[in-house]
Amino acid sequence: MIKSKLPATGTSIFAVMSKMANESNALNLSQGFPDFNCSDQLIDLVHSFQRKGLNQYAPMPGVPALLEQISIKTKKLYGKYYDPQKEIVVTSGATEALYTAISVVINKGDEAIIFEPAYDLYAPAVTASGGIPVFIKPRSDYSIDWEEVERRINANVKLIIINSPHNPTGKLVTRDDILTLENLAKRFSFILISDEVYEHITFDSRPHLSISSSELLSERSFVISSFGKTFHTTGWKVGYCAAPEVMMNEFKKLHQFVVFAVNTPVQHAYAEYLKNEEHYLSLNKFYQDKRDIFLNEIGGSNFGFVPSEGTYFQLLDYSGISDLDDMSFCEYITRKKGIAAIPLSPFYSGEYKERIIRICFAKNDDVLVKAGSILKTL
Ligand code: PMP
Ligand code: GLN
C-alpha cells in the first residue's frame, strides 16, 4: 500500500464547490475564473502560431520571445531586470511554479511560514516535501501579524510565502510590510516565495507592490505570476517564475522533470499580446467596475463587507444572517438559493468559527446583478 504523503488532505474546495454549483444549476461565484471569454485577438494569435507549425516542444525554460517580454514588463513596472535566458521560467500555471519552488526550497524538517488565510496548495506542498508549515493567523483586518512572525521565526525557517493581492481576502501588502520583511531578511536567511498572480488587479488607485521591486528581497525570492488571471485564460494554465540565476538553476532541475516545457503556440501568442501594455494595464479598472457593480447591488443587504483592495474576490460576513458554519452556509445557498460561494475554513489549518464566505466577481455584469439581487433577500 502507498503511505500517503498528505493523509489529512481531501479534494480542493474549488473542485468541490464548482461541482456542487453545476449539480445545482447555481450561479457559480465559487471557484475563481471568469465566465466571459478572453480576447478574440489572443485566440487568433494562438491559431496563427499553430498554423505556422509551432506545435512541437518549446524550449524547456520557455519560448525566448515570451521570456523576453516578461523581462521587459517586469523591468518597466517594477524596476527589476531579470535575465530572460537565466532568471525566468515559463510554467504550467502559477500552480506548477509554486509547487516547484516550494519543493526546491524545502527539505525534511524545514519550517515554512504561511500566513492564514492561505491558498490551498501552499501547506500541502510544504508537507509533501517533508517540511513543517508554521501558520500565522492574521490581525482582525487581515493584515500580517508581524509580532507573531517575530515570535515564530528561527533558523529552521527556510521559507516564507507571501501572496499579494491576496486570495481570499483581497488585501494588499503595504510598504511597511515590505520594510518589515527586509529587516527580517537582514537577520534570517529564509527564501521568499511571492505569489503575485493578481498583480494586475488592484483597486482605488492602490499600486501592486511587487517583491521584485525590493533589491534586498528579490535577491532571495521566487516571484510568481499567472497569465490565466491577467488575460482571462485560466484554462490555458500558463504562468511564470522569476528569481536569481542560482535559484532558477535549482528550479529548472525540477521543472524539467515535472512538465519539461509548456504549451508552445500559447507561449508565442502571449509574447505577441504582451507587447501592448493596454491589455494588462486596463485590468484594474475592468475589475474595479465589476467589484462596484456587485457591491452596489448588495449594499443595504444583511451581509457585512469591506471592499476588496485587489484580486477578483470579495469576502462577505453573513453573521447577521445565519448561525450555520461556513461550509453548511455555502452548501445551503448553492442548493437552495442558486448561488455558489467558497467557505473560508479551508484556508485555515485549525478550527474556524467565523461566518465569512468568498465570492468571485469575475463574472458578466448581469450575473453579478442577479447574484446580488438573490443575496439581498437573505
Ligand atoms: N495562487 C493563487 C493565490 C491563486 O488564486 C491561484 C489561482 N487559481 C493560483 C496561485 C494558481 O494559478 P494558476 O491557475 O495559474 O495555476
Ligand atoms: N485560484 C482559484 C480560486 O481561488 C482556483 C484555482 C483552482 O481551482 N485550483 O478559486
mmCIF file of C-alpha atoms and ligand atoms in Angstrom:
data_model
loop_
_atom_site.group_PDB
_atom_site.id
_atom_site.type_symbol
_atom_site.label_atom_id
_atom_site.label_comp_id
_atom_site.label_asym_id
_atom_site.label_seq_id
_atom_site.Cartn_x
_atom_site.Cartn_y
_atom_site.Cartn_z
ATOM 1 C CA MET A 1 0.000 0.000 0.000
ATOM 2 C CA ILE A 2 1.023 3.598 -0.546
ATOM 3 C CA LYS A 3 1.891 5.581 2.567
ATOM 4 C CA SER A 4 0.075 8.855 1.963
ATOM 5 C CA LYS A 5 2.196 11.998 1.915
ATOM 6 C CA LEU A 6 -0.938 14.029 2.598
ATOM 7 C CA PRO A 7 -3.154 11.886 4.835
ATOM 8 C CA ALA A 8 -5.218 14.831 6.048
ATOM 9 C CA THR A 9 -5.845 16.341 2.616
ATOM 10 C CA GLY A 10 -9.086 15.892 0.697
ATOM 11 C CA THR A 11 -10.315 17.294 -2.619
ATOM 12 C CA SER A 12 -9.688 21.013 -3.160
ATOM 13 C CA ILE A 13 -12.635 23.182 -2.084
ATOM 14 C CA PHE A 14 -12.612 24.820 -5.535
ATOM 15 C CA ALA A 15 -13.343 21.485 -7.198
ATOM 16 C CA VAL A 16 -15.951 20.607 -4.541
ATOM 17 C CA MET A 17 -17.899 23.874 -4.856
ATOM 18 C CA SER A 18 -17.776 24.071 -8.663
ATOM 19 C CA LYS A 19 -19.161 20.522 -8.822
ATOM 20 C CA MET A 20 -21.914 21.417 -6.365
ATOM 21 C CA ALA A 21 -22.730 24.568 -8.379
ATOM 22 C CA ASN A 22 -23.031 22.544 -11.586
ATOM 23 C CA GLU A 23 -25.183 19.858 -9.951
ATOM 24 C CA SER A 24 -27.498 22.518 -8.515
ATOM 25 C CA ASN A 25 -27.502 24.684 -11.623
ATOM 26 C CA ALA A 26 -26.421 27.555 -9.372
ATOM 27 C CA LEU A 27 -24.647 30.770 -10.372
ATOM 28 C CA ASN A 28 -21.033 29.785 -9.801
ATOM 29 C CA LEU A 29 -19.384 32.547 -7.797
ATOM 30 C CA SER A 30 -17.171 29.997 -6.043
ATOM 31 C CA GLN A 31 -14.029 28.879 -7.918
ATOM 32 C CA GLY A 32 -12.062 31.839 -9.246
ATOM 33 C CA PHE A 33 -12.407 32.051 -13.009
ATOM 34 C CA PRO A 34 -14.092 34.435 -15.466
ATOM 35 C CA ASP A 35 -17.413 33.445 -17.044
ATOM 36 C CA PHE A 36 -16.563 35.598 -20.096
ATOM 37 C CA ASN A 37 -14.177 34.805 -22.916
ATOM 38 C CA CYS A 38 -10.646 36.050 -23.467
ATOM 39 C CA SER A 39 -9.963 38.368 -26.393
ATOM 40 C CA ASP A 40 -10.525 37.201 -29.979
ATOM 41 C CA GLN A 41 -7.157 38.691 -30.842
ATOM 42 C CA LEU A 42 -5.425 36.377 -28.399
ATOM 43 C CA ILE A 43 -7.299 33.356 -29.788
ATOM 44 C CA ASP A 44 -6.402 34.408 -33.346
ATOM 45 C CA LEU A 45 -2.761 34.680 -32.311
ATOM 46 C CA VAL A 46 -2.765 31.125 -30.912
ATOM 47 C CA HIS A 47 -4.343 29.860 -34.166
ATOM 48 C CA SER A 48 -1.844 31.735 -36.290
ATOM 49 C CA PHE A 49 1.106 30.198 -34.457
ATOM 50 C CA GLN A 50 -0.473 26.760 -34.678
ATOM 51 C CA ARG A 51 -0.879 27.223 -38.447
ATOM 52 C CA LYS A 52 2.710 28.366 -38.739
ATOM 53 C CA GLY A 53 3.649 24.924 -37.417
ATOM 54 C CA LEU A 54 4.730 25.897 -33.920
ATOM 55 C CA ASN A 55 3.227 22.765 -32.413
ATOM 56 C CA GLN A 56 6.193 20.844 -31.025
ATOM 57 C CA TYR A 57 8.008 21.076 -27.685
ATOM 58 C CA ALA A 58 9.006 24.547 -26.601
ATOM 59 C CA PRO A 59 12.468 25.068 -25.099
ATOM 60 C CA MET A 60 12.478 23.747 -21.535
ATOM 61 C CA PRO A 61 12.585 27.167 -19.754
ATOM 62 C CA GLY A 62 10.135 28.793 -22.186
ATOM 63 C CA VAL A 63 9.836 30.363 -25.643
ATOM 64 C CA PRO A 64 12.581 33.045 -25.873
ATOM 65 C CA ALA A 65 10.176 35.709 -27.193
ATOM 66 C CA LEU A 66 7.935 35.252 -24.153
ATOM 67 C CA LEU A 67 10.814 35.216 -21.666
ATOM 68 C CA GLU A 68 11.959 38.478 -23.253
ATOM 69 C CA GLN A 69 8.515 40.087 -22.895
ATOM 70 C CA ILE A 70 8.234 39.006 -19.248
ATOM 71 C CA SER A 71 11.641 40.516 -18.572
ATOM 72 C CA ILE A 72 10.690 43.798 -20.297
ATOM 73 C CA LYS A 73 7.377 44.035 -18.404
ATOM 74 C CA THR A 74 8.965 43.343 -15.018
ATOM 75 C CA LYS A 75 11.666 45.945 -15.594
ATOM 76 C CA LYS A 76 9.139 48.532 -16.786
ATOM 77 C CA LEU A 77 6.635 48.006 -13.972
ATOM 78 C CA TYR A 78 8.829 47.119 -11.000
ATOM 79 C CA GLY A 79 12.290 48.361 -11.963
ATOM 80 C CA LYS A 80 13.878 44.913 -11.683
ATOM 81 C CA TYR A 81 15.783 43.328 -14.570
ATOM 82 C CA TYR A 82 15.643 39.529 -14.782
ATOM 83 C CA ASP A 83 17.870 37.940 -17.413
ATOM 84 C CA PRO A 84 15.369 36.279 -19.787
ATOM 85 C CA GLN A 85 17.748 33.403 -20.523
ATOM 86 C CA LYS A 86 18.752 32.612 -16.969
ATOM 87 C CA GLU A 87 16.315 34.037 -14.459
ATOM 88 C CA ILE A 88 12.811 33.350 -15.786
ATOM 89 C CA VAL A 89 10.968 30.078 -16.460
ATOM 90 C CA VAL A 90 7.526 29.708 -18.033
ATOM 91 C CA THR A 91 5.479 27.221 -16.022
ATOM 92 C CA SER A 92 2.281 25.232 -16.261
ATOM 93 C CA GLY A 93 0.295 27.883 -14.405
ATOM 94 C CA ALA A 94 1.346 29.524 -11.174
ATOM 95 C CA THR A 95 0.399 26.201 -9.579
ATOM 96 C CA GLU A 96 3.398 24.417 -11.062
ATOM 97 C CA ALA A 97 5.644 27.385 -10.290
ATOM 98 C CA LEU A 98 4.563 27.382 -6.631
ATOM 99 C CA TYR A 99 4.846 23.632 -6.206
ATOM 100 C CA THR A 100 8.236 23.531 -7.892
ATOM 101 C CA ALA A 101 9.609 26.493 -5.918
ATOM 102 C CA ILE A 102 8.376 25.051 -2.620
ATOM 103 C CA SER A 103 9.906 21.654 -3.480
ATOM 104 C CA VAL A 104 13.209 23.326 -4.356
ATOM 105 C CA VAL A 105 13.455 25.121 -1.027
ATOM 106 C CA ILE A 106 12.040 22.638 1.473
ATOM 107 C CA ASN A 107 13.979 19.655 2.787
ATOM 108 C CA LYS A 108 12.923 17.279 5.542
ATOM 109 C CA GLY A 109 12.288 19.092 8.820
ATOM 110 C CA ASP A 110 12.489 22.607 7.371
ATOM 111 C CA GLU A 111 9.894 25.108 8.545
ATOM 112 C CA ALA A 112 7.844 27.337 6.239
ATOM 113 C CA ILE A 113 5.920 30.385 7.421
ATOM 114 C CA ILE A 114 2.479 30.503 5.832
ATOM 115 C CA PHE A 115 0.067 33.362 6.500
ATOM 116 C CA GLU A 116 -3.559 32.445 7.073
ATOM 117 C CA PRO A 117 -5.987 32.511 5.436
ATOM 118 C CA ALA A 118 -3.760 30.720 2.899
ATOM 119 C CA TYR A 119 -4.257 29.486 -0.654
ATOM 120 C CA ASP A 120 -4.833 25.758 -0.524
ATOM 121 C CA LEU A 121 -1.676 24.450 -2.158
ATOM 122 C CA TYR A 122 0.998 26.085 0.000
ATOM 123 C CA ALA A 123 0.849 23.889 3.103
ATOM 124 C CA PRO A 124 0.364 20.513 1.332
ATOM 125 C CA ALA A 125 3.314 21.301 -0.960
ATOM 126 C CA VAL A 126 5.476 22.035 2.104
ATOM 127 C CA THR A 127 4.295 18.856 3.832
ATOM 128 C CA ALA A 128 4.827 16.678 0.744
ATOM 129 C CA SER A 129 8.483 17.742 0.770
ATOM 130 C CA GLY A 130 8.835 16.748 4.433
ATOM 131 C CA GLY A 131 8.613 20.317 5.690
ATOM 132 C CA ILE A 132 6.625 21.763 8.574
ATOM 133 C CA PRO A 133 4.138 24.573 7.912
ATOM 134 C CA VAL A 134 4.186 27.306 10.558
ATOM 135 C CA PHE A 135 0.797 29.007 10.314
ATOM 136 C CA ILE A 136 0.437 32.660 11.289
ATOM 137 C CA LYS A 137 -3.059 33.993 11.876
ATOM 138 C CA PRO A 138 -3.914 37.471 10.539
ATOM 139 C CA ARG A 139 -4.832 40.551 12.516
ATOM 140 C CA SER A 140 -8.549 41.329 12.549
ATOM 141 C CA ASP A 141 -8.251 43.450 9.368
ATOM 142 C CA TYR A 142 -6.353 40.601 7.637
ATOM 143 C CA SER A 143 -3.052 42.452 7.697
ATOM 144 C CA ILE A 144 0.066 40.447 8.591
ATOM 145 C CA ASP A 145 0.722 39.967 12.309
ATOM 146 C CA TRP A 146 4.450 40.727 12.346
ATOM 147 C CA GLU A 147 4.705 40.418 16.138
ATOM 148 C CA GLU A 148 3.646 36.791 15.756
ATOM 149 C CA VAL A 149 6.175 36.301 12.945
ATOM 150 C CA GLU A 150 8.842 37.699 15.257
ATOM 151 C CA ARG A 151 7.819 35.134 17.896
ATOM 152 C CA ARG A 152 7.803 32.178 15.496
ATOM 153 C CA ILE A 153 10.764 32.819 13.206
ATOM 154 C CA ASN A 154 14.021 30.969 13.869
ATOM 155 C CA ALA A 155 16.937 29.454 11.983
ATOM 156 C CA ASN A 156 14.822 26.422 10.939
ATOM 157 C CA VAL A 157 12.502 28.660 8.914
ATOM 158 C CA LYS A 158 13.782 28.177 5.375
ATOM 159 C CA LEU A 159 10.786 29.664 3.583
ATOM 160 C CA ILE A 160 8.220 32.442 3.911
ATOM 161 C CA ILE A 161 5.333 32.505 1.430
ATOM 162 C CA ILE A 162 3.504 35.743 0.797
ATOM 163 C CA ASN A 163 0.590 36.458 -1.504
ATOM 164 C CA SER A 164 -0.446 39.925 -2.630
ATOM 165 C CA PRO A 165 -3.005 40.804 -3.934
ATOM 166 C CA HIS A 166 -4.323 38.215 -1.551
ATOM 167 C CA ASN A 167 -6.661 35.313 -2.200
ATOM 168 C CA PRO A 168 -9.163 35.150 -0.478
ATOM 169 C CA THR A 169 -9.120 38.432 1.500
ATOM 170 C CA GLY A 170 -8.362 40.886 -1.311
ATOM 171 C CA LYS A 171 -5.716 42.564 0.897
ATOM 172 C CA LEU A 172 -2.528 44.121 -0.497
ATOM 173 C CA VAL A 173 0.846 44.204 1.211
ATOM 174 C CA THR A 174 1.929 47.695 2.236
ATOM 175 C CA ARG A 175 5.296 49.441 2.072
ATOM 176 C CA ASP A 176 5.579 48.852 5.824
ATOM 177 C CA ASP A 177 5.113 45.108 5.294
ATOM 178 C CA ILE A 178 7.927 45.121 2.757
ATOM 179 C CA LEU A 179 10.164 47.134 5.077
ATOM 180 C CA THR A 180 9.492 44.674 7.886
ATOM 181 C CA LEU A 181 10.326 41.746 5.608
ATOM 182 C CA GLU A 182 13.536 43.494 4.574
ATOM 183 C CA ASN A 183 14.510 43.906 8.210
ATOM 184 C CA LEU A 184 13.803 40.229 8.871
ATOM 185 C CA ALA A 185 15.863 39.308 5.805
ATOM 186 C CA LYS A 186 18.841 41.094 7.359
ATOM 187 C CA ARG A 187 18.612 38.798 10.396
ATOM 188 C CA PHE A 188 17.448 35.472 8.957
ATOM 189 C CA SER A 189 18.350 33.517 5.832
ATOM 190 C CA PHE A 190 14.901 32.350 4.627
ATOM 191 C CA ILE A 191 13.893 32.205 0.963
ATOM 192 C CA LEU A 192 10.775 34.122 -0.021
ATOM 193 C CA ILE A 193 8.111 32.908 -2.442
ATOM 194 C CA SER A 194 5.912 35.764 -3.587
ATOM 195 C CA ASP A 195 2.634 34.714 -5.178
ATOM 196 C CA GLU A 196 1.636 37.715 -7.300
ATOM 197 C CA VAL A 197 -0.854 36.097 -9.671
ATOM 198 C CA TYR A 198 -3.308 39.002 -9.236
ATOM 199 C CA GLU A 199 -0.617 41.648 -9.830
ATOM 200 C CA HIS A 200 -2.777 43.481 -12.389
ATOM 201 C CA ILE A 201 -5.957 43.517 -10.312
ATOM 202 C CA THR A 202 -5.735 46.284 -7.690
ATOM 203 C CA PHE A 203 -8.361 48.896 -6.886
ATOM 204 C CA ASP A 204 -8.914 52.522 -5.896
ATOM 205 C CA SER A 205 -5.522 53.602 -7.323
ATOM 206 C CA ARG A 206 -3.576 51.323 -4.994
ATOM 207 C CA PRO A 207 -0.371 50.129 -6.639
ATOM 208 C CA HIS A 208 0.706 46.500 -6.669
ATOM 209 C CA LEU A 209 3.929 46.323 -4.658
ATOM 210 C CA SER A 210 5.963 43.544 -6.230
ATOM 211 C CA ILE A 211 8.673 41.855 -4.200
ATOM 212 C CA SER A 212 10.824 42.144 -7.318
ATOM 213 C CA SER A 213 10.973 45.904 -6.712
ATOM 214 C CA SER A 214 12.872 45.361 -3.439
ATOM 215 C CA GLU A 215 16.559 44.953 -4.221
ATOM 216 C CA LEU A 216 17.216 43.154 -0.960
ATOM 217 C CA LEU A 217 14.243 40.783 -1.132
ATOM 218 C CA SER A 218 14.395 39.995 -4.854
ATOM 219 C CA GLU A 219 17.854 38.503 -4.309
ATOM 220 C CA ARG A 220 16.247 35.711 -2.282
ATOM 221 C CA SER A 221 12.791 35.476 -3.858
ATOM 222 C CA PHE A 222 10.900 33.363 -6.338
ATOM 223 C CA VAL A 223 8.360 35.805 -7.790
ATOM 224 C CA ILE A 224 5.432 34.027 -9.410
ATOM 225 C CA SER A 225 2.613 35.197 -11.673
ATOM 226 C CA SER A 226 -0.061 33.743 -13.966
ATOM 227 C CA PHE A 227 -1.318 34.722 -17.411
ATOM 228 C CA GLY A 228 -4.559 32.928 -16.583
ATOM 229 C CA LYS A 229 -5.624 35.749 -14.266
ATOM 230 C CA THR A 230 -4.312 38.567 -16.427
ATOM 231 C CA PHE A 231 -5.760 37.501 -19.775
ATOM 232 C CA HIS A 232 -8.961 35.636 -18.745
ATOM 233 C CA THR A 233 -7.382 32.306 -19.735
ATOM 234 C CA THR A 234 -7.262 30.268 -16.525
ATOM 235 C CA GLY A 235 -7.769 27.063 -18.528
ATOM 236 C CA TRP A 236 -4.608 27.559 -20.577
ATOM 237 C CA LYS A 237 -2.517 27.039 -17.437
ATOM 238 C CA VAL A 238 0.491 29.219 -18.215
ATOM 239 C CA GLY A 239 2.393 31.209 -15.603
ATOM 240 C CA TYR A 240 5.974 32.017 -14.773
ATOM 241 C CA CYS A 241 8.601 32.262 -12.088
ATOM 242 C CA ALA A 242 11.459 34.758 -11.811
ATOM 243 C CA ALA A 243 14.416 34.549 -9.431
ATOM 244 C CA PRO A 244 18.200 34.975 -9.344
ATOM 245 C CA GLU A 245 20.135 32.566 -11.556
ATOM 246 C CA VAL A 246 21.426 30.265 -8.782
ATOM 247 C CA MET A 247 17.877 29.785 -7.533
ATOM 248 C CA MET A 248 16.469 29.273 -11.034
ATOM 249 C CA ASN A 249 19.121 26.639 -11.783
ATOM 250 C CA GLU A 250 17.663 24.521 -8.987
ATOM 251 C CA PHE A 251 14.122 25.378 -10.102
ATOM 252 C CA LYS A 252 14.849 24.171 -13.651
ATOM 253 C CA LYS A 253 16.159 20.835 -12.372
ATOM 254 C CA LEU A 254 12.674 20.033 -11.033
ATOM 255 C CA HIS A 255 10.637 21.858 -13.687
ATOM 256 C CA GLN A 256 12.241 19.786 -16.485
ATOM 257 C CA PHE A 257 11.060 16.556 -14.895
ATOM 258 C CA VAL A 258 7.601 17.730 -13.889
ATOM 259 C CA VAL A 259 6.400 19.223 -17.189
ATOM 260 C CA PHE A 260 9.606 19.690 -19.223
ATOM 261 C CA ALA A 261 8.047 22.529 -21.246
ATOM 262 C CA VAL A 262 4.790 24.452 -21.579
ATOM 263 C CA ASN A 263 2.304 24.759 -24.484
ATOM 264 C CA THR A 264 4.199 26.213 -27.468
ATOM 265 C CA PRO A 265 1.626 28.164 -29.558
ATOM 266 C CA VAL A 266 0.113 29.724 -26.429
ATOM 267 C CA GLN A 267 3.532 30.988 -25.326
ATOM 268 C CA HIS A 268 4.112 32.603 -28.741
ATOM 269 C CA ALA A 269 0.662 34.196 -28.593
ATOM 270 C CA TYR A 270 1.213 35.673 -25.114
ATOM 271 C CA ALA A 271 4.606 37.018 -26.236
ATOM 272 C CA GLU A 272 2.939 38.945 -29.049
ATOM 273 C CA TYR A 273 -0.051 40.040 -26.960
ATOM 274 C CA LEU A 274 2.149 41.330 -24.125
ATOM 275 C CA LYS A 275 3.644 43.929 -26.478
ATOM 276 C CA ASN A 276 0.502 46.013 -25.985
ATOM 277 C CA GLU A 277 0.584 47.062 -22.328
ATOM 278 C CA GLU A 278 -3.003 48.341 -22.564
ATOM 279 C CA HIS A 279 -4.140 44.723 -22.310
ATOM 280 C CA TYR A 280 -2.912 44.329 -18.772
ATOM 281 C CA LEU A 281 -2.899 47.920 -17.572
ATOM 282 C CA SER A 282 -6.652 48.248 -18.181
ATOM 283 C CA LEU A 283 -7.438 45.278 -15.942
ATOM 284 C CA ASN A 284 -7.597 47.281 -12.704
ATOM 285 C CA LYS A 285 -10.471 49.395 -13.945
ATOM 286 C CA PHE A 286 -12.183 46.452 -15.615
ATOM 287 C CA TYR A 287 -12.366 44.514 -12.344
ATOM 288 C CA GLN A 288 -12.947 47.544 -10.122
ATOM 289 C CA ASP A 289 -16.117 48.232 -12.139
ATOM 290 C CA LYS A 290 -17.223 44.637 -11.542
ATOM 291 C CA ARG A 291 -16.482 44.840 -7.822
ATOM 292 C CA ASP A 292 -18.516 48.028 -7.611
ATOM 293 C CA ILE A 293 -21.464 46.645 -9.568
ATOM 294 C CA PHE A 294 -21.611 43.730 -7.160
ATOM 295 C CA LEU A 295 -21.127 45.788 -4.001
ATOM 296 C CA ASN A 296 -23.689 48.342 -5.167
ATOM 297 C CA GLU A 297 -26.147 45.558 -5.663
ATOM 298 C CA ILE A 298 -25.682 44.101 -2.167
ATOM 299 C CA GLY A 299 -25.447 47.476 -0.407
ATOM 300 C CA GLY A 300 -28.212 47.545 2.197
ATOM 301 C CA SER A 301 -28.251 43.740 2.412
ATOM 302 C CA ASN A 302 -27.612 41.799 5.621
ATOM 303 C CA PHE A 303 -24.063 40.927 4.564
ATOM 304 C CA GLY A 304 -21.166 42.826 6.077
ATOM 305 C CA PHE A 305 -18.162 43.625 3.915
ATOM 306 C CA VAL A 306 -15.071 45.758 3.464
ATOM 307 C CA PRO A 307 -14.473 46.442 -0.257
ATOM 308 C CA SER A 308 -11.740 44.243 -1.714
ATOM 309 C CA GLU A 309 -8.436 46.055 -2.413
ATOM 310 C CA GLY A 310 -7.412 43.681 -5.202
ATOM 311 C CA THR A 311 -7.973 40.224 -6.850
ATOM 312 C CA TYR A 312 -11.378 39.266 -8.182
ATOM 313 C CA PHE A 313 -12.620 38.116 -4.788
ATOM 314 C CA GLN A 314 -14.841 39.742 -2.171
ATOM 315 C CA LEU A 315 -15.364 38.477 1.372
ATOM 316 C CA LEU A 316 -18.869 38.625 2.825
ATOM 317 C CA ASP A 317 -19.707 38.356 6.524
ATOM 318 C CA TYR A 318 -23.001 36.510 6.972
ATOM 319 C CA SER A 319 -23.092 36.540 10.787
ATOM 320 C CA GLY A 320 -26.156 38.816 10.582
ATOM 321 C CA ILE A 321 -27.970 36.189 8.502
ATOM 322 C CA SER A 322 -27.202 32.718 9.789
ATOM 323 C CA ASP A 323 -25.528 30.672 12.510
ATOM 324 C CA LEU A 324 -24.600 27.867 10.126
ATOM 325 C CA ASP A 325 -20.901 27.107 9.849
ATOM 326 C CA ASP A 326 -19.356 28.389 6.620
ATOM 327 C CA MET A 327 -19.377 25.069 4.730
ATOM 328 C CA SER A 328 -23.025 24.438 5.602
ATOM 329 C CA PHE A 329 -23.940 28.011 4.670
ATOM 330 C CA CYS A 330 -22.235 27.651 1.258
ATOM 331 C CA GLU A 331 -23.998 24.371 0.685
ATOM 332 C CA TYR A 332 -27.315 25.973 1.677
ATOM 333 C CA ILE A 333 -27.006 28.976 -0.645
ATOM 334 C CA THR A 334 -25.774 26.781 -3.500
ATOM 335 C CA ARG A 335 -28.502 24.165 -3.272
ATOM 336 C CA LYS A 336 -31.409 26.316 -2.051
ATOM 337 C CA LYS A 337 -30.660 29.830 -3.310
ATOM 338 C CA GLY A 338 -28.819 29.065 -6.534
ATOM 339 C CA ILE A 339 -25.545 30.844 -5.712
ATOM 340 C CA ALA A 340 -22.276 29.048 -5.040
ATOM 341 C CA ALA A 341 -19.543 30.650 -2.915
ATOM 342 C CA ILE A 342 -16.381 29.440 -1.169
ATOM 343 C CA PRO A 343 -16.224 28.928 2.610
ATOM 344 C CA LEU A 344 -13.186 30.400 4.362
ATOM 345 C CA SER A 345 -12.416 27.445 6.652
ATOM 346 C CA PRO A 346 -10.368 25.548 4.006
ATOM 347 C CA PHE A 347 -7.942 28.495 4.039
ATOM 348 C CA TYR A 348 -7.199 27.838 7.723
ATOM 349 C CA SER A 349 -5.336 24.964 9.396
ATOM 350 C CA GLY A 350 -7.219 24.858 12.690
ATOM 351 C CA GLU A 351 -10.797 25.249 13.752
ATOM 352 C CA TYR A 352 -12.544 28.156 12.052
ATOM 353 C CA LYS A 353 -15.588 29.697 13.671
ATOM 354 C CA GLU A 354 -16.166 32.914 11.769
ATOM 355 C CA ARG A 355 -19.113 33.416 9.461
ATOM 356 C CA ILE A 356 -17.409 34.523 6.282
ATOM 357 C CA ILE A 357 -17.569 33.391 2.657
ATOM 358 C CA ARG A 358 -15.716 34.374 -0.518
ATOM 359 C CA ILE A 359 -17.399 35.246 -3.772
ATOM 360 C CA CYS A 360 -15.697 35.674 -7.147
ATOM 361 C CA PHE A 361 -16.813 38.716 -9.145
ATOM 362 C CA ALA A 362 -15.036 37.797 -12.397
ATOM 363 C CA LYS A 363 -18.466 37.410 -13.941
ATOM 364 C CA ASN A 364 -20.619 39.134 -16.546
ATOM 365 C CA ASP A 365 -22.377 42.208 -15.164
ATOM 366 C CA ASP A 366 -25.849 40.683 -15.494
ATOM 367 C CA VAL A 367 -24.709 37.668 -13.447
ATOM 368 C CA LEU A 368 -23.356 39.989 -10.737
ATOM 369 C CA VAL A 369 -26.626 41.903 -10.624
ATOM 370 C CA LYS A 370 -28.634 38.689 -10.471
ATOM 371 C CA ALA A 371 -26.374 37.260 -7.745
ATOM 372 C CA GLY A 372 -26.657 40.494 -5.760
ATOM 373 C CA SER A 373 -30.425 40.539 -6.023
ATOM 374 C CA ILE A 374 -30.633 36.977 -4.648
ATOM 375 C CA LEU A 375 -28.147 37.649 -1.836
ATOM 376 C CA LYS A 376 -30.147 40.736 -0.833
ATOM 377 C CA THR A 377 -33.094 38.529 0.027
ATOM 378 C CA LEU A 378 -31.117 36.623 2.695
HETATM 379 N N1 PMP B 1 -2.067 31.386 -6.407
HETATM 380 C C1 PMP B 1 -3.230 31.969 -6.107
HETATM 381 C C2 PMP B 1 -3.292 32.892 -4.940
HETATM 382 C C3 PMP B 1 -4.353 31.712 -6.866
HETATM 383 O O1 PMP B 1 -5.524 32.279 -6.546
HETATM 384 C C4 PMP B 1 -4.253 30.844 -7.959
HETATM 385 C C5 PMP B 1 -5.451 30.595 -8.763
HETATM 386 N N2 PMP B 1 -6.069 29.962 -9.129
HETATM 387 C C6 PMP B 1 -3.015 30.255 -8.253
HETATM 388 C C7 PMP B 1 -1.947 30.545 -7.441
HETATM 389 C C8 PMP B 1 -2.835 29.281 -9.368
HETATM 390 O O2 PMP B 1 -2.702 29.904 -10.615
HETATM 391 P P1 PMP B 1 -2.784 29.097 -11.969
HETATM 392 O O3 PMP B 1 -4.211 28.944 -12.316
HETATM 393 O O4 PMP B 1 -2.018 29.946 -12.961
HETATM 394 O O5 PMP B 1 -2.114 27.787 -11.759
HETATM 395 N N1 GLN B 2 -7.382 30.029 -7.576
HETATM 396 C C1 GLN B 2 -8.738 29.729 -7.864
HETATM 397 C C2 GLN B 2 -9.582 30.098 -6.671
HETATM 398 O O1 GLN B 2 -9.086 30.560 -5.681
HETATM 399 C C3 GLN B 2 -8.993 28.306 -8.186
HETATM 400 C C4 GLN B 2 -7.910 27.521 -8.792
HETATM 401 C C5 GLN B 2 -8.166 26.071 -8.639
HETATM 402 O O2 GLN B 2 -9.277 25.626 -8.801
HETATM 403 N N2 GLN B 2 -7.169 25.373 -8.266
HETATM 404 O O3 GLN B 2 -10.760 29.927 -6.720
#
